[in-house]
Amino acid sequence: MVAEWDRRSEAVTGMLGAGMAVPPSRAVMVSALGEARRAVRERRERGLEIGEWLDGEVRLRGVRENAAVLAVLEVPEWRDGVAARYRGAHPERADILAAVLAVIG
């Protein structure tokens, strides 16, 4: 169980810091992911469009973009489309994306 938790933590941390010369602090990562998860949950509960929200978030490159993508990847019906879109936008991050998909899917 510990090894599984470590793989998940490593994959999530790698995703949140992807593309940044200096990865953000763990506190910034946790905060960004928490905010993104809340936003996705609230939009789903209210029947609002997730894609529109995600489009706005990915324009803000960095931890906020990565957190938004990760939060939406956690929604099974959005996973494949968002993964393909992220892979197309950031082909150099394919390994990081694959690691995340392996632990959330």
Tab-separated table of C-alpha atoms in Angstrom:
chain	number	residue	atom	x	y	z
A	1	MET	CA	0.000	0.000	0.000
A	2	VAL	CA	2.840	2.396	0.822
A	3	ALA	CA	4.477	1.799	-2.560
A	4	GLU	CA	1.166	2.532	-4.291
A	5	TRP	CA	0.762	5.762	-2.293
A	6	ASP	CA	4.346	6.755	-3.137
A	7	ARG	CA	3.752	6.176	-6.866
A	8	ARG	CA	0.556	8.215	-6.752
A	9	SER	CA	2.200	11.031	-4.806
A	10	GLU	CA	5.179	11.083	-7.160
A	11	ALA	CA	2.959	11.084	-10.260
A	12	VAL	CA	0.708	13.873	-8.941
A	13	THR	CA	3.670	15.971	-7.814
A	14	GLY	CA	5.361	15.454	-11.182
A	15	MET	CA	2.220	16.531	-13.011
A	16	LEU	CA	1.692	19.625	-10.896
A	17	GLY	CA	5.293	20.777	-11.379
A	18	ALA	CA	5.534	19.838	-15.065
A	19	GLY	CA	6.958	22.465	-17.365
A	20	MET	CA	8.327	24.695	-14.626
A	21	ALA	CA	12.011	25.423	-14.211
A	22	VAL	CA	11.552	25.450	-10.448
A	23	PRO	CA	8.687	23.316	-9.176
A	24	PRO	CA	6.356	25.132	-6.797
A	25	SER	CA	6.329	24.309	-3.123
A	26	ARG	CA	4.225	21.386	-1.951
A	27	ALA	CA	1.874	23.874	-0.250
A	28	VAL	CA	1.271	25.709	-3.532
A	29	MET	CA	0.677	22.404	-5.325
A	30	VAL	CA	-1.785	21.180	-2.697
A	31	SER	CA	-3.633	24.500	-2.734
A	32	ALA	CA	-3.868	24.629	-6.535
A	33	LEU	CA	-5.090	21.045	-6.775
A	34	GLY	CA	-7.621	21.564	-3.997
A	35	GLU	CA	-9.020	24.655	-5.698
A	36	ALA	CA	-9.216	22.861	-9.047
A	37	ARG	CA	-10.949	19.831	-7.554
A	38	ARG	CA	-13.480	22.072	-5.807
A	39	ALA	CA	-14.173	23.952	-9.021
A	40	VAL	CA	-14.707	20.719	-10.970
A	41	ARG	CA	-16.934	19.253	-8.247
A	42	GLU	CA	-19.040	22.417	-8.044
A	43	ARG	CA	-19.438	22.615	-11.817
A	44	ARG	CA	-20.504	18.971	-11.988
A	45	GLU	CA	-22.975	19.395	-9.119
A	46	ARG	CA	-24.558	22.417	-10.815
A	47	GLY	CA	-24.577	20.839	-14.258
A	48	LEU	CA	-22.196	23.474	-15.629
A	49	GLU	CA	-19.738	22.954	-18.458
A	50	ILE	CA	-16.317	21.729	-17.323
A	51	GLY	CA	-14.646	22.307	-20.686
A	52	GLU	CA	-15.266	26.043	-20.634
A	53	TRP	CA	-13.731	26.321	-17.157
A	54	LEU	CA	-10.766	24.173	-18.194
A	55	ASP	CA	-10.133	26.347	-21.260
A	56	GLY	CA	-9.788	29.365	-18.987
A	57	GLU	CA	-7.457	27.564	-16.614
A	58	VAL	CA	-5.065	26.200	-19.228
A	59	ARG	CA	-4.411	29.705	-20.496
A	60	LEU	CA	-2.718	30.395	-17.161
A	61	ARG	CA	0.267	28.096	-17.717
A	62	GLY	CA	2.019	26.591	-14.725
A	63	VAL	CA	0.736	24.903	-11.602
A	64	ARG	CA	-2.791	26.232	-12.093
A	65	GLU	CA	-3.006	24.744	-15.596
A	66	ASN	CA	-1.583	21.432	-14.427
A	67	ALA	CA	-3.883	21.276	-11.406
A	68	ALA	CA	-6.937	21.971	-13.561
A	69	VAL	CA	-5.978	19.275	-16.040
A	70	LEU	CA	-5.328	16.801	-13.231
A	71	ALA	CA	-8.661	17.572	-11.568
A	72	VAL	CA	-10.512	16.998	-14.840
A	73	LEU	CA	-8.521	13.822	-15.577
A	74	GLU	CA	-10.000	12.449	-12.352
A	75	VAL	CA	-13.464	12.589	-13.975
A	76	PRO	CA	-13.720	9.305	-15.927
A	77	GLU	CA	-15.910	10.624	-18.753
A	78	TRP	CA	-13.482	13.484	-19.419
A	79	ARG	CA	-10.235	11.531	-18.997
A	80	ASP	CA	-9.513	10.395	-22.552
A	81	GLY	CA	-10.312	13.681	-24.252
A	82	VAL	CA	-8.400	15.813	-21.775
A	83	ALA	CA	-5.426	13.439	-21.812
A	84	ALA	CA	-5.273	13.620	-25.614
A	85	ARG	CA	-5.527	17.390	-25.543
A	86	TYR	CA	-2.801	17.745	-22.887
A	87	ARG	CA	-0.545	15.285	-24.726
A	88	GLY	CA	-1.004	17.291	-27.926
A	89	ALA	CA	-0.246	20.591	-26.207
A	90	HIS	CA	2.709	19.199	-24.241
A	91	PRO	CA	4.203	16.177	-26.028
A	92	GLU	CA	7.338	16.470	-23.911
A	93	ARG	CA	5.243	15.609	-20.859
A	94	ALA	CA	3.899	12.315	-22.211
A	95	ASP	CA	5.733	10.265	-19.571
A	96	ILE	CA	4.377	12.416	-16.746
A	97	LEU	CA	0.860	12.142	-18.141
A	98	ALA	CA	1.206	8.361	-18.508
A	99	ALA	CA	2.317	8.074	-14.880
A	100	VAL	CA	-0.697	10.089	-13.709
A	101	LEU	CA	-3.104	8.075	-15.826
A	102	ALA	CA	-1.663	4.857	-14.426
A	103	VAL	CA	-2.406	5.886	-10.833
A	104	ILE	CA	-5.807	7.517	-11.358
A	105	GLY	CA	-7.222	5.166	-13.966
